[in-house]
């Protein structure tokens, strides 16, 4: 739309559509983008964008650029080939592991292909900005990024070379960072809305990037690699690792005293539940882990799994490891398979419990003796909890933390991510500016990403139907696809319609291919997914064409004049 | 100009201008692009494009894109990270040597960072095009390229990571290739004209790329790494290695018979000329080389040097090497330092001579005896020449091959290159399409490049003056630079002028920085090089501004209304 008007004749377009899905393709976007001639595989996870694909990629980039400019973002272009040293200073040269493409130049110096550019942007601002007057600054680039994924798949959804918009904000105050973050959040909402993507904003854990507030923009799609929880009643949505349940205490007075049971050969919850004929949810599972080398027990209902990622996030920067047989050698008080918190919590180990182990609830748990369990073990009466942390893997039906309704778990594609990084990188590179008080002030940063090539795949996932792609207008490779369905007369009319629509400022694709049957042309038009299809067919001699909406399938015959007037309105 | 109107306030722009040249900078473009805050070095030969630099780069890209689209070029985007195999098939995995950045992925597979993409485009067309009806096709991309230069220097003029437009044409006939080549030649002329570059088109040797017709687009500049010859009288210009002089035969009847001279200890031309008291130009130098292992003598006037590059080009695909002492072991007929063609040319060795050794010309040359030379040795009478080839290093004053005027030798920056590759890559990858005759037809290719980031540097070289950069309007980062030279009143007026010019569709930079003196702002305005500078200064209260042409320095006072009317006209 913002591009110059143009008419592209398919007879002169390099395009070869395919009737069959590529053998290795599993997702709709992968299949359709290849079949419609938008992309071709170069090597594993590395793709060529063919003419129509490049147009869509460019349209997405333009929308991103316009909205980044609107919040005062300044576009720059940093190298993709980066020296090792800054990434060593931040620790990411090692942390990235095999995900990083590393290489040496002719002199033997180490380089990497940039997976994301926090280090280099920090150094750029350190070089360019010296005073609080120079901030805030938002810098962005739309650039080729590299990650050596272990399992590149799903076409351009998860590539090893891909297009990304990354931006970085630099502020002197926490309030400034919050403001830069809010600007990005709004810009991202506009971008995804303009792209025509259905998306949810979810709270995210901060992951390897460090920092505090963080949200992900997820496009629900069955092909997505991310799962998220979604409340059917309220607007709550979150990364599955970010869900935190609160459970209120209950009255534990109704429970009888602790009673020991003989439960031979029941070191697992499954064996115990079967032996006693109870639900696993009636038992209390105590997982032993080492936190910075100290043994900690984590209590969760027997039917739930501990999410070690969530646990790690809660306890960061401490490191969490599973215990090994060696850890039991000097600890005869810890009876493997029969551990219970009663008598031990807060003494033999720090005791972390899921909020579901609320004060007043009663459990069947280990009796701290081989082959024995205890029942009526009541939280707050028979043991104390050091910390209540939600550390279980979230499950469908868990209560919404906001309204209590049972949550759904859906799949989605992560299309954007916004982060309040804080001072992690500024500390690593000593990024200070002269503050208003005349003293050096450490800068605080945000980092924000949109997967530009991934957004194309996400759009294909969300908008396709069984006939093919189905682009929203602003990202479509053309506004109108004119099909010449017949012989010379039809081709002549199709080209005339194309010229007139082009003159009216529309981007037009005219299928004027000779020797291609109308049936093939119709099939290709559906596959390519341009929003409006105009057919010059049976009634071409009368100057009548058919105008079809690709998405709804609604079709109507009208004169060329009416069609041009309607479509250019 | 084609960008949306926009007003950029310098108080919100990330820019730090420098008063001093970077220590390692030798060329004007390197110094000024760094000092004006357009680019910053990331690592050797690898650059960051800062906000104003990115705008200029984008303007150049847009012009290139528009003219490529105008000749029917289809834009695509190929990966930069490429698998080894196609480059092994073409032989360039080895040929490129250290110039290629090579790396391995996590599985140990070999990859390279693309220096140019003939192989991958050939494979793309092989995948997409099956019939003569699918051709001709012109594909292009504007993309990041990589070459591990031994001595990256001159800022963005010769980087290791750089932006390039590369395009490739695919035709079934030689005439089609000539037509695709002609289209590119015209498009390049338009592009460089729109960029405001002074350029010459010169015949080029085909170099390592193989193929036949080839021309370079050179931007004359003292910082250039290329030399070229330029005729002051006619329109002849050529790469120095591509100059071919023709010399007519002269009447040799006037010369006396061959006479041997005793010339002890004169194995070099210098020693001989001094000993005999003659000009070096009166002597005939015979350089021995090995061509595919066979000894060949190359005769040139004693005052000229053999250009081994030119010789190699003439004799390609044969390999040319210098002889070594070992080559004389079995050849007592070859007396080192005293070789002459008489009696040996065409027998002991193939004899190649420069056209200046024209039939009828007489020379002092070796007598094929230790310490002896011969005079009155006449070409065509005393020896025969197997091949006349211009193989000398061209020198100023050499006759123009077209009009005979003495040539100049100038320095220039190579900004574009067009090549008729022919079938070299189509042969390597068996790229055939179904011909009109129903049989497979081998495709013929052209390859065409423009150094996009290099063009920015070439423009800076050609257009700067002692005060700073001086951009042509279409590539400038803004149309107008408004300077608020004073206090609140001036800043208010400057912002008003900026808004009004912006509303009139101009791209405006307003220097509204607080706490920066008018002198510094004026200096920065000259340094940044926006074509028109508007100063809100002394007479701001009257609504009068000064309008200055950055290039000519012409300045005029006028009211804001007049300024807006004049500049938006």
mmCIF file of C-alpha atoms in Angstrom, chain B residues 387-532:
data_model
loop_
_atom_site.group_PDB
_atom_site.id
_atom_site.type_symbol
_atom_site.label_atom_id
_atom_site.label_comp_id
_atom_site.label_asym_id
_atom_site.label_seq_id
_atom_site.Cartn_x
_atom_site.Cartn_y
_atom_site.Cartn_z
ATOM 1 C CA UNK B 387 52.209 -13.103 -30.996
ATOM 2 C CA UNK B 388 51.903 -9.376 -30.586
ATOM 3 C CA UNK B 389 50.205 -8.705 -27.265
ATOM 4 C CA UNK B 390 50.082 -5.500 -25.245
ATOM 5 C CA UNK B 391 51.556 -6.743 -22.002
ATOM 6 C CA UNK B 392 53.285 -3.654 -20.586
ATOM 7 C CA UNK B 393 52.266 -1.673 -17.571
ATOM 8 C CA UNK B 394 50.467 1.329 -19.037
ATOM 9 C CA UNK B 395 52.132 4.693 -18.399
ATOM 10 C CA UNK B 396 50.934 8.265 -18.605
ATOM 11 C CA UNK B 397 51.394 9.578 -22.113
ATOM 12 C CA UNK B 398 50.866 6.202 -23.803
ATOM 13 C CA UNK B 399 48.767 6.741 -26.916
ATOM 14 C CA UNK B 400 44.997 6.456 -26.592
ATOM 15 C CA UNK B 401 43.943 3.319 -28.518
ATOM 16 C CA UNK B 402 41.034 5.296 -29.907
ATOM 17 C CA UNK B 403 42.467 8.705 -30.834
ATOM 18 C CA UNK B 404 46.212 8.522 -30.171
ATOM 19 C CA UNK B 405 46.321 11.343 -27.597
ATOM 20 C CA UNK B 406 48.602 10.791 -24.632
ATOM 21 C CA UNK B 407 46.623 9.039 -21.864
ATOM 22 C CA UNK B 408 46.293 10.148 -18.251
ATOM 23 C CA UNK B 409 46.328 7.652 -15.381
ATOM 24 C CA UNK B 410 43.945 8.437 -12.546
ATOM 25 C CA UNK B 411 42.830 6.808 -9.329
ATOM 26 C CA UNK B 412 39.241 5.717 -8.834
ATOM 27 C CA UNK B 413 36.862 3.740 -6.675
ATOM 28 C CA UNK B 414 35.149 0.797 -8.329
ATOM 29 C CA UNK B 415 31.450 1.346 -7.627
ATOM 30 C CA UNK B 416 29.932 -1.057 -10.102
ATOM 31 C CA UNK B 417 30.832 -3.967 -12.299
ATOM 32 C CA UNK B 418 28.890 -5.656 -15.084
ATOM 33 C CA UNK B 419 29.876 -9.002 -16.531
ATOM 34 C CA UNK B 420 28.769 -11.285 -19.286
ATOM 35 C CA UNK B 421 29.547 -14.502 -17.447
ATOM 36 C CA UNK B 422 28.356 -16.731 -20.221
ATOM 37 C CA UNK B 423 27.846 -20.407 -19.445
ATOM 38 C CA UNK B 424 30.570 -20.965 -16.846
ATOM 39 C CA UNK B 425 28.214 -21.445 -13.890
ATOM 40 C CA UNK B 426 25.428 -22.947 -15.997
ATOM 41 C CA UNK B 427 27.953 -25.592 -17.078
ATOM 42 C CA UNK B 428 29.122 -26.194 -13.514
ATOM 43 C CA UNK B 429 25.545 -26.789 -12.329
ATOM 44 C CA UNK B 430 24.059 -28.118 -15.584
ATOM 45 C CA UNK B 431 21.501 -25.358 -15.772
ATOM 46 C CA UNK B 432 19.355 -26.167 -18.790
ATOM 47 C CA UNK B 433 15.835 -25.215 -19.739
ATOM 48 C CA UNK B 434 13.611 -26.723 -22.362
ATOM 49 C CA UNK B 435 14.370 -24.792 -25.547
ATOM 50 C CA UNK B 436 11.931 -23.648 -28.234
ATOM 51 C CA UNK B 437 13.096 -26.631 -30.271
ATOM 52 C CA UNK B 438 12.009 -28.990 -27.508
ATOM 53 C CA UNK B 439 15.573 -29.818 -26.517
ATOM 54 C CA UNK B 440 17.480 -28.864 -23.366
ATOM 55 C CA UNK B 441 19.218 -25.503 -23.835
ATOM 56 C CA UNK B 442 22.091 -24.380 -21.668
ATOM 57 C CA UNK B 443 21.430 -21.039 -19.994
ATOM 58 C CA UNK B 444 23.805 -18.073 -20.302
ATOM 59 C CA UNK B 445 24.304 -15.682 -17.404
ATOM 60 C CA UNK B 446 25.350 -12.194 -16.497
ATOM 61 C CA UNK B 447 26.403 -10.974 -13.089
ATOM 62 C CA UNK B 448 26.241 -7.358 -11.975
ATOM 63 C CA UNK B 449 27.255 -5.642 -8.758
ATOM 64 C CA UNK B 450 27.017 -2.278 -7.064
ATOM 65 C CA UNK B 451 28.824 -1.620 -3.813
ATOM 66 C CA UNK B 452 26.042 0.111 -1.901
ATOM 67 C CA UNK B 453 28.012 0.968 1.232
ATOM 68 C CA UNK B 454 31.057 1.731 -0.901
ATOM 69 C CA UNK B 455 28.965 4.158 -2.991
ATOM 70 C CA UNK B 456 28.309 6.135 0.211
ATOM 71 C CA UNK B 457 32.063 6.443 0.744
ATOM 72 C CA UNK B 458 32.657 7.301 -2.929
ATOM 73 C CA UNK B 459 30.073 10.070 -2.681
ATOM 74 C CA UNK B 460 31.745 11.403 0.439
ATOM 75 C CA UNK B 461 35.108 11.352 -1.364
ATOM 76 C CA UNK B 462 33.828 13.194 -4.404
ATOM 77 C CA UNK B 463 31.552 15.750 -2.793
ATOM 78 C CA UNK B 464 33.192 16.773 0.493
ATOM 79 C CA UNK B 465 35.022 20.039 0.992
ATOM 80 C CA UNK B 466 37.305 21.254 3.753
ATOM 81 C CA UNK B 467 34.382 21.981 6.079
ATOM 82 C CA UNK B 468 32.872 18.525 5.853
ATOM 83 C CA UNK B 469 30.467 16.329 3.937
ATOM 84 C CA UNK B 470 28.328 17.780 1.194
ATOM 85 C CA UNK B 471 25.629 15.359 0.062
ATOM 86 C CA UNK B 472 23.655 15.458 -3.167
ATOM 87 C CA UNK B 473 20.027 16.037 -2.248
ATOM 88 C CA UNK B 474 18.632 12.601 -3.081
ATOM 89 C CA UNK B 475 21.021 10.754 -0.792
ATOM 90 C CA UNK B 476 21.361 13.356 1.963
ATOM 91 C CA UNK B 477 20.044 12.294 5.385
ATOM 92 C CA UNK B 478 17.759 15.378 5.261
ATOM 93 C CA UNK B 479 16.811 18.079 2.786
ATOM 94 C CA UNK B 480 17.192 20.974 5.182
ATOM 95 C CA UNK B 481 19.234 21.483 8.350
ATOM 96 C CA UNK B 482 17.667 24.175 10.541
ATOM 97 C CA UNK B 483 19.990 25.699 13.130
ATOM 98 C CA UNK B 484 18.623 27.394 16.242
ATOM 99 C CA UNK B 485 21.442 29.899 16.800
ATOM 100 C CA UNK B 486 20.616 31.613 20.031
ATOM 101 C CA UNK B 487 18.205 31.187 22.900
ATOM 102 C CA UNK B 488 14.539 30.380 23.399
ATOM 103 C CA UNK B 489 13.322 32.749 20.666
ATOM 104 C CA UNK B 490 15.630 31.204 18.061
ATOM 105 C CA UNK B 491 14.799 27.655 19.121
ATOM 106 C CA UNK B 492 11.103 28.387 18.905
ATOM 107 C CA UNK B 493 11.493 29.834 15.408
ATOM 108 C CA UNK B 494 13.752 26.985 14.284
ATOM 109 C CA UNK B 495 11.186 24.417 15.400
ATOM 110 C CA UNK B 496 8.427 26.348 13.668
ATOM 111 C CA UNK B 497 10.395 26.501 10.414
ATOM 112 C CA UNK B 498 11.165 22.800 10.775
ATOM 113 C CA UNK B 499 7.506 21.919 11.250
ATOM 114 C CA UNK B 500 6.439 23.984 8.265
ATOM 115 C CA UNK B 501 9.107 22.532 5.988
ATOM 116 C CA UNK B 502 8.202 19.070 7.214
ATOM 117 C CA UNK B 503 4.539 19.727 6.473
ATOM 118 C CA UNK B 504 5.604 20.750 2.958
ATOM 119 C CA UNK B 505 7.063 17.258 2.473
ATOM 120 C CA UNK B 506 10.705 17.992 3.203
ATOM 121 C CA UNK B 507 12.929 15.928 5.461
ATOM 122 C CA UNK B 508 14.230 18.276 8.126
ATOM 123 C CA UNK B 509 16.913 18.114 10.784
ATOM 124 C CA UNK B 510 16.476 20.799 13.452
ATOM 125 C CA UNK B 511 19.447 21.567 15.668
ATOM 126 C CA UNK B 512 17.534 22.473 18.822
ATOM 127 C CA UNK B 513 20.233 21.293 21.209
ATOM 128 C CA UNK B 514 20.296 23.265 24.446
ATOM 129 C CA UNK B 515 23.655 24.353 25.836
ATOM 130 C CA UNK B 516 25.429 24.089 22.473
ATOM 131 C CA UNK B 517 26.865 27.332 21.110
ATOM 132 C CA UNK B 518 25.871 28.720 17.686
ATOM 133 C CA UNK B 519 29.495 28.298 16.578
ATOM 134 C CA UNK B 520 29.473 24.581 17.340
ATOM 135 C CA UNK B 521 26.107 24.204 15.621
ATOM 136 C CA UNK B 522 27.364 25.974 12.483
ATOM 137 C CA UNK B 523 30.464 23.772 12.410
ATOM 138 C CA UNK B 524 28.352 20.657 12.858
ATOM 139 C CA UNK B 525 25.945 21.735 10.104
ATOM 140 C CA UNK B 526 28.852 22.108 7.670
ATOM 141 C CA UNK B 527 30.289 18.782 8.805
ATOM 142 C CA UNK B 528 27.001 16.861 8.435
ATOM 143 C CA UNK B 529 26.569 18.135 4.870
ATOM 144 C CA UNK B 530 22.798 18.517 4.467
ATOM 145 C CA UNK B 531 22.358 20.486 1.205
ATOM 146 C CA UNK B 532 20.466 23.489 2.617
#
